[in-house]
Amino acid sequence: MTPASRILCLFCIALLSVSTLAQELKPPATLAELQQRLADHIGQSKYAAALWGVKIVSLDSGKTVFEENPQKLFSPASNSKLYTVALALDRLGPDYRIKTSLYAKARPDEAGTLKGDLIVYGRGDPTLNARLHGGDIYKALEPLVFALTNAGVKRIAGDLVGDESYFRGPPLGSGWVWDDLEYYYGAEISALTINDNTLQATVKPGARVGAPCQLTLLPSTTWLSFSNRTETVEKGAPRKIHFYHPLCQNLLYVSGQMPIDDVGYGNEVTLHNPAGLFVSFLRQALARQGIKVTGKVRSMNWLDREPLDRDNLVELGSVLSLPLRDIAREVLKPSQNLYTDLLLAHVGEQARKADTPASETSEEFGIRELNKFLAVAGIKPGETIFEEGSGLSRDNLTTPNATVTLLQFMNRHKCAQVYLDALPIAGVDGTLKSRMKGTPAAGNVRAKTGTLRWANSMSGHVTTAAGEHLVFSLMVNRYYESRPARGDLDTIGVLLASFTGRTGE
C-alpha cells in the first residue's frame, strides 16, 4: 500500500468512526429504528458467549417495545430486592414500623431496681445504627434508654439479654457463598440488629518503620478483637493490607504492610452474634445515664429456647423503626442486602401460625409469602424461583417477563409512588449516582441495579423524549470482559430516554 493510499484508508476509517458515533448519539426517531438499535447493541460479538434477557413495555400503550429471551431464567442479582420490597409494602403497608421491646418478669421496685433479667427483644428493625444518627451509636440507642427511665428503672439486678429468637433459622441467607461473609454485604441476619451488623476497621501506620500498624474499630468496642500481623514500612512503599474474618468468630486477622507516610485505610467488617454486640453497646448507653447492670451481657436465639413467652412478661417499653416507606428507600437506593433479608424474615414471621412446625425458618415463610404475592401480581409459577430476599444468592432466578410484570403491577398498586420514589435515580443517587450523567437518562431513569460476578441487571422506569412511560428489565449473564456489562445496560437506558417517537405509531 502506498503512503497516499494508506492516508486515504485512514481518512475513510476516521469518517466511518465519526459516522458511527453520530449514529449512536442520534436519538432514535421511530419504533423500528429503536428496535434495530437495541438488537444491534445486544448482538455485539463480545456477547457471543453471554446471555441477554430484555423486556421493555410501554405503560401508556401496553405495547411490548422490545424483547430478547424474555421467558428465560436469569440470575437477577440485586434486582431480587424489587420483589422483596414490593412484598413488604403489599403485606405491611408504607407506614408500618418494626417494634423492639424491653421485657422483664416484673416492674422495678420503689427504689427503681429491676430484679431479674432485662430482655431486649428484636423483630428485625434495621434502623438502629450510627449512620442514621449522626455517626453516634449511643444516640441510636437513646430511645431504648429513655423507655427504661420512663418505666422507672434505675438499676438492673440481673443480666442484659439480647434476644434474637423472633427469627428462626441460620444467620446467613440461603445460597450465600462463604467468601461473601467477610464483607459488609454479607453481614449476619439477626432479629436484633445493630449498626448494620458491621464495624468500621481502620488501619494507620505505626510510630516508626518496623512497628505494627495501629488498628481501631468504630464504633469502639471490644466485641471484635484483632490479630495484628501488620508492619509499618518506609515512605513510598506500596500499601498491602488484608483482612480475614473466620466464620462464626469475633477475631479479625489483619496482615500486610503500610508506608509510614500513609493517611490510613478503612473498611467495613462483619461480626458474629450481632445481638450480643447490641446489648454490649446498650449496657454502655445505660451506664452513661447512670443505670447500672449488675449481671452479664448475653444473647439468645431460636436454638436456645422455644419462642419467648411474652404473656408472662411485662413490656417495660419499646421503640419503633422508621416507617417502611423509609426502609424501602434505605434498601433500594444503596442496595442494602441485610435490610432486605430482615424484611423477608419479618414478613415470614408475621405470617407464621401458632400450629406451624417450628422447624420451618423465617426465610422459608417469607419465600412462601412472596410466591403467594407473585401469583396475585400475575407472575406465572416457575418464572421466579427465589430462596432468599436480597439477591446475594447465586441460586435466585427470574425472567425479564416476571420483572416487568412486577413493575406493571406495582405501578397500579396503592404503594406505587412509595415504590417508585425508593428506586435509585440515574446521575442523582443510590447505585445509579455516577451512571448516565450528562445524558437524557440522568434524572429520568429510576431503576434497581444488580451485580454479581457473572451477572449484571437493571430494571425500572424511564420516560422517553416524547413523554411516554416505559418499564424495562435488562439482564445479562455469563459475560466475561475487561469491563462490566453495566455500561452497556446504561446505553440502553440512554437510548430509551432519548427516543423521540411513540410506541403506538
CSV table of N, CA, C and O in Angstrom, one decimal, residues 51-106:
chain,number,residue,atom,x,y,z
A,51,LEU,N,-25.5,-14.3,27.7
A,51,LEU,CA,-26.9,-14.4,27.5
A,51,LEU,C,-27.6,-13.1,27.9
A,51,LEU,O,-27.5,-12.7,29.1
A,52,TRP,N,-28.3,-12.5,27.0
A,52,TRP,CA,-29.1,-11.3,27.3
A,52,TRP,C,-30.6,-11.7,27.5
A,52,TRP,O,-31.1,-12.5,26.8
A,53,GLY,N,-31.2,-11.0,28.5
A,53,GLY,CA,-32.6,-11.0,28.7
A,53,GLY,C,-33.1,-9.6,28.7
A,53,GLY,O,-32.7,-8.8,29.5
A,54,VAL,N,-34.1,-9.3,27.8
A,54,VAL,CA,-34.6,-7.9,27.8
A,54,VAL,C,-36.1,-7.9,27.6
A,54,VAL,O,-36.6,-8.7,26.8
A,55,LYS,N,-36.8,-7.1,28.3
A,55,LYS,CA,-38.2,-6.8,28.1
A,55,LYS,C,-38.5,-5.4,28.4
A,55,LYS,O,-38.1,-4.8,29.4
A,56,ILE,N,-39.1,-4.7,27.4
A,56,ILE,CA,-39.4,-3.3,27.5
A,56,ILE,C,-40.8,-3.1,27.1
A,56,ILE,O,-41.2,-3.5,26.0
A,57,VAL,N,-41.6,-2.5,28.0
A,57,VAL,CA,-43.1,-2.4,27.7
A,57,VAL,C,-43.5,-0.9,28.0
A,57,VAL,O,-43.0,-0.3,28.9
A,58,SER,N,-44.4,-0.4,27.2
A,58,SER,CA,-45.0,0.9,27.4
A,58,SER,C,-46.1,0.8,28.4
A,58,SER,O,-47.0,0.1,28.2
A,59,LEU,N,-46.0,1.6,29.5
A,59,LEU,CA,-47.1,1.7,30.4
A,59,LEU,C,-48.3,2.5,29.8
A,59,LEU,O,-49.4,2.3,30.3
A,60,ASP,N,-48.1,3.3,28.8
A,60,ASP,CA,-49.1,4.1,28.2
A,60,ASP,C,-49.9,3.3,27.2
A,60,ASP,O,-51.2,3.3,27.3
A,61,SER,N,-49.2,2.6,26.3
A,61,SER,CA,-49.9,1.9,25.2
A,61,SER,C,-50.1,0.4,25.5
A,61,SER,O,-50.9,-0.3,24.9
A,62,GLY,N,-49.3,-0.1,26.5
A,62,GLY,CA,-49.3,-1.5,26.8
A,62,GLY,C,-48.6,-2.3,25.8
A,62,GLY,O,-48.5,-3.6,25.9
A,63,LYS,N,-48.0,-1.7,24.9
A,63,LYS,CA,-47.3,-2.4,23.8
A,63,LYS,C,-45.9,-2.9,24.2
A,63,LYS,O,-45.2,-2.1,25.0
A,64,THR,N,-45.5,-4.1,23.8
A,64,THR,CA,-44.1,-4.5,24.0
A,64,THR,C,-43.2,-3.8,23.0
A,64,THR,O,-43.3,-4.0,21.8
A,65,VAL,N,-42.3,-3.0,23.5
A,65,VAL,CA,-41.4,-2.3,22.7
A,65,VAL,C,-40.3,-3.1,22.1
A,65,VAL,O,-39.9,-3.0,20.9
A,66,PHE,N,-39.7,-4.0,23.0
A,66,PHE,CA,-38.6,-4.9,22.5
A,66,PHE,C,-38.5,-6.0,23.6
A,66,PHE,O,-38.7,-5.8,24.7
A,67,GLU,N,-38.1,-7.2,23.1
A,67,GLU,CA,-37.8,-8.3,24.0
A,67,GLU,C,-36.8,-9.2,23.4
A,67,GLU,O,-36.7,-9.3,22.1
A,68,GLU,N,-36.0,-9.8,24.2
A,68,GLU,CA,-35.0,-10.8,23.9
A,68,GLU,C,-34.9,-11.8,25.0
A,68,GLU,O,-34.6,-11.4,26.2
A,69,ASN,N,-35.2,-13.0,24.7
A,69,ASN,CA,-35.2,-14.1,25.8
A,69,ASN,C,-36.0,-13.7,27.0
A,69,ASN,O,-35.6,-13.9,28.1
A,70,PRO,N,-37.2,-13.1,26.8
A,70,PRO,CA,-38.0,-12.7,28.0
A,70,PRO,C,-38.5,-13.8,28.9
A,70,PRO,O,-38.7,-13.5,30.1
A,71,GLN,N,-38.5,-15.0,28.4
A,71,GLN,CA,-39.1,-16.1,29.1
A,71,GLN,C,-38.0,-16.9,29.8
A,71,GLN,O,-38.3,-17.8,30.6
A,72,LYS,N,-36.7,-16.6,29.5
A,72,LYS,CA,-35.6,-17.4,30.1
A,72,LYS,C,-35.3,-17.0,31.5
A,72,LYS,O,-35.5,-15.8,31.9
A,73,LEU,N,-34.8,-17.9,32.3
A,73,LEU,CA,-34.5,-17.6,33.7
A,73,LEU,C,-33.0,-17.1,33.8
A,73,LEU,O,-32.1,-17.6,33.2
A,74,PHE,N,-32.9,-16.0,34.5
A,74,PHE,CA,-31.6,-15.3,34.7
A,74,PHE,C,-31.3,-15.2,36.2
A,74,PHE,O,-32.2,-15.1,37.0
A,75,SER,N,-30.0,-15.0,36.5
A,75,SER,CA,-29.7,-14.6,37.9
A,75,SER,C,-29.9,-13.1,37.9
A,75,SER,O,-29.2,-12.3,37.2
A,76,PRO,N,-30.8,-12.6,38.7
A,76,PRO,CA,-31.1,-11.2,38.8
A,76,PRO,C,-30.2,-10.4,39.7
A,76,PRO,O,-30.3,-9.1,39.6
A,77,ALA,N,-29.4,-11.0,40.5
A,77,ALA,CA,-28.6,-10.3,41.5
A,77,ALA,C,-29.5,-9.5,42.3
A,77,ALA,O,-30.6,-9.9,42.7
A,78,SER,N,-29.1,-8.2,42.6
A,78,SER,CA,-29.9,-7.4,43.5
A,78,SER,C,-31.2,-6.9,42.9
A,78,SER,O,-32.0,-6.2,43.6
A,79,ASN,N,-31.5,-7.2,41.6
A,79,ASN,CA,-32.9,-7.0,41.2
A,79,ASN,C,-33.9,-7.8,42.0
A,79,ASN,O,-35.1,-7.5,42.0
A,80,SER,N,-33.4,-8.8,42.7
A,80,SER,CA,-34.3,-9.5,43.7
A,80,SER,C,-34.9,-8.6,44.7
A,80,SER,O,-36.1,-8.9,45.1
A,81,LYS,N,-34.3,-7.5,45.0
A,81,LYS,CA,-34.8,-6.6,46.0
A,81,LYS,C,-36.1,-5.9,45.6
A,81,LYS,O,-36.9,-5.5,46.4
A,82,LEU,N,-36.3,-5.8,44.3
A,82,LEU,CA,-37.6,-5.3,43.8
A,82,LEU,C,-38.7,-6.1,44.2
A,82,LEU,O,-39.8,-5.6,44.6
A,83,TYR,N,-38.5,-7.4,44.3
A,83,TYR,CA,-39.6,-8.4,44.7
A,83,TYR,C,-39.8,-8.3,46.2
A,83,TYR,O,-41.0,-8.3,46.6
A,84,THR,N,-38.7,-8.3,47.0
A,84,THR,CA,-38.9,-8.4,48.4
A,84,THR,C,-39.5,-7.1,48.9
A,84,THR,O,-40.4,-7.1,49.8
A,85,VAL,N,-39.1,-5.9,48.4
A,85,VAL,CA,-39.6,-4.7,48.9
A,85,VAL,C,-41.1,-4.6,48.5
A,85,VAL,O,-41.9,-4.1,49.2
A,86,ALA,N,-41.4,-5.0,47.3
A,86,ALA,CA,-42.8,-5.0,46.8
A,86,ALA,C,-43.7,-5.8,47.8
A,86,ALA,O,-44.8,-5.5,48.2
A,87,LEU,N,-43.2,-7.0,48.1
A,87,LEU,CA,-43.9,-7.9,49.0
A,87,LEU,C,-44.1,-7.2,50.4
A,87,LEU,O,-45.3,-7.2,50.9
A,88,ALA,N,-43.1,-6.6,50.9
A,88,ALA,CA,-43.2,-6.0,52.3
A,88,ALA,C,-44.2,-4.8,52.2
A,88,ALA,O,-45.0,-4.7,53.1
A,89,LEU,N,-44.2,-4.0,51.2
A,89,LEU,CA,-45.1,-2.9,51.1
A,89,LEU,C,-46.5,-3.4,50.9
A,89,LEU,O,-47.5,-2.8,51.5
A,90,ASP,N,-46.7,-4.5,50.2
A,90,ASP,CA,-48.0,-5.0,50.0
A,90,ASP,C,-48.6,-5.6,51.3
A,90,ASP,O,-49.7,-5.4,51.6
A,91,ARG,N,-47.8,-6.4,52.0
A,91,ARG,CA,-48.2,-7.1,53.2
A,91,ARG,C,-48.3,-6.2,54.4
A,91,ARG,O,-49.2,-6.3,55.2
A,92,LEU,N,-47.4,-5.2,54.5
A,92,LEU,CA,-47.3,-4.4,55.8
A,92,LEU,C,-47.8,-3.0,55.6
A,92,LEU,O,-48.2,-2.4,56.6
A,93,GLY,N,-47.7,-2.4,54.4
A,93,GLY,CA,-48.1,-1.0,54.2
A,93,GLY,C,-46.9,-0.1,54.4
A,93,GLY,O,-46.0,-0.4,55.2
A,94,PRO,N,-46.9,1.1,53.8
A,94,PRO,CA,-45.8,2.0,53.9
A,94,PRO,C,-45.6,2.7,55.2
A,94,PRO,O,-44.5,3.2,55.5
A,95,ASP,N,-46.6,2.7,56.1
A,95,ASP,CA,-46.4,3.3,57.4
A,95,ASP,C,-46.1,2.3,58.5
A,95,ASP,O,-46.0,2.7,59.7
A,96,TYR,N,-45.9,1.1,58.2
A,96,TYR,CA,-45.6,0.1,59.2
A,96,TYR,C,-44.3,0.3,59.8
A,96,TYR,O,-43.3,0.7,59.1
A,97,ARG,N,-44.2,0.1,61.1
A,97,ARG,CA,-42.9,0.2,61.8
A,97,ARG,C,-42.6,-1.1,62.6
A,97,ARG,O,-43.6,-1.7,63.1
A,98,ILE,N,-41.4,-1.5,62.7
A,98,ILE,CA,-41.0,-2.7,63.3
A,98,ILE,C,-40.6,-2.4,64.8
A,98,ILE,O,-39.8,-1.4,65.0
A,99,LYS,N,-41.2,-3.1,65.7
A,99,LYS,CA,-41.0,-2.8,67.1
A,99,LYS,C,-39.9,-3.6,67.8
A,99,LYS,O,-39.8,-4.8,67.5
A,100,THR,N,-39.1,-3.0,68.6
A,100,THR,CA,-38.2,-3.6,69.5
A,100,THR,C,-38.6,-3.4,71.0
A,100,THR,O,-38.9,-2.3,71.3
A,101,SER,N,-38.8,-4.5,71.7
A,101,SER,CA,-39.4,-4.4,73.0
A,101,SER,C,-38.4,-4.7,74.2
A,101,SER,O,-37.4,-5.4,74.0
A,102,LEU,N,-38.7,-4.1,75.3
A,102,LEU,CA,-38.0,-4.4,76.6
A,102,LEU,C,-38.9,-5.1,77.5
A,102,LEU,O,-39.9,-4.6,78.0
A,103,TYR,N,-38.5,-6.4,77.8
A,103,TYR,CA,-39.3,-7.2,78.7
A,103,TYR,C,-38.6,-7.6,80.0
A,103,TYR,O,-37.4,-7.7,80.0
A,104,ALA,N,-39.4,-7.8,81.0
A,104,ALA,CA,-38.9,-8.3,82.3
A,104,ALA,C,-40.0,-9.1,83.0
A,104,ALA,O,-41.1,-9.0,82.6
A,105,LYS,N,-39.6,-9.8,84.0
A,105,LYS,CA,-40.6,-10.6,84.7
A,105,LYS,C,-41.5,-9.8,85.6
A,105,LYS,O,-42.7,-10.2,85.9
A,106,ALA,N,-41.0,-8.6,86.0
A,106,ALA,CA,-41.9,-7.7,86.8
A,106,ALA,C,-41.3,-6.3,86.6
A,106,ALA,O,-40.3,-6.1,86.1
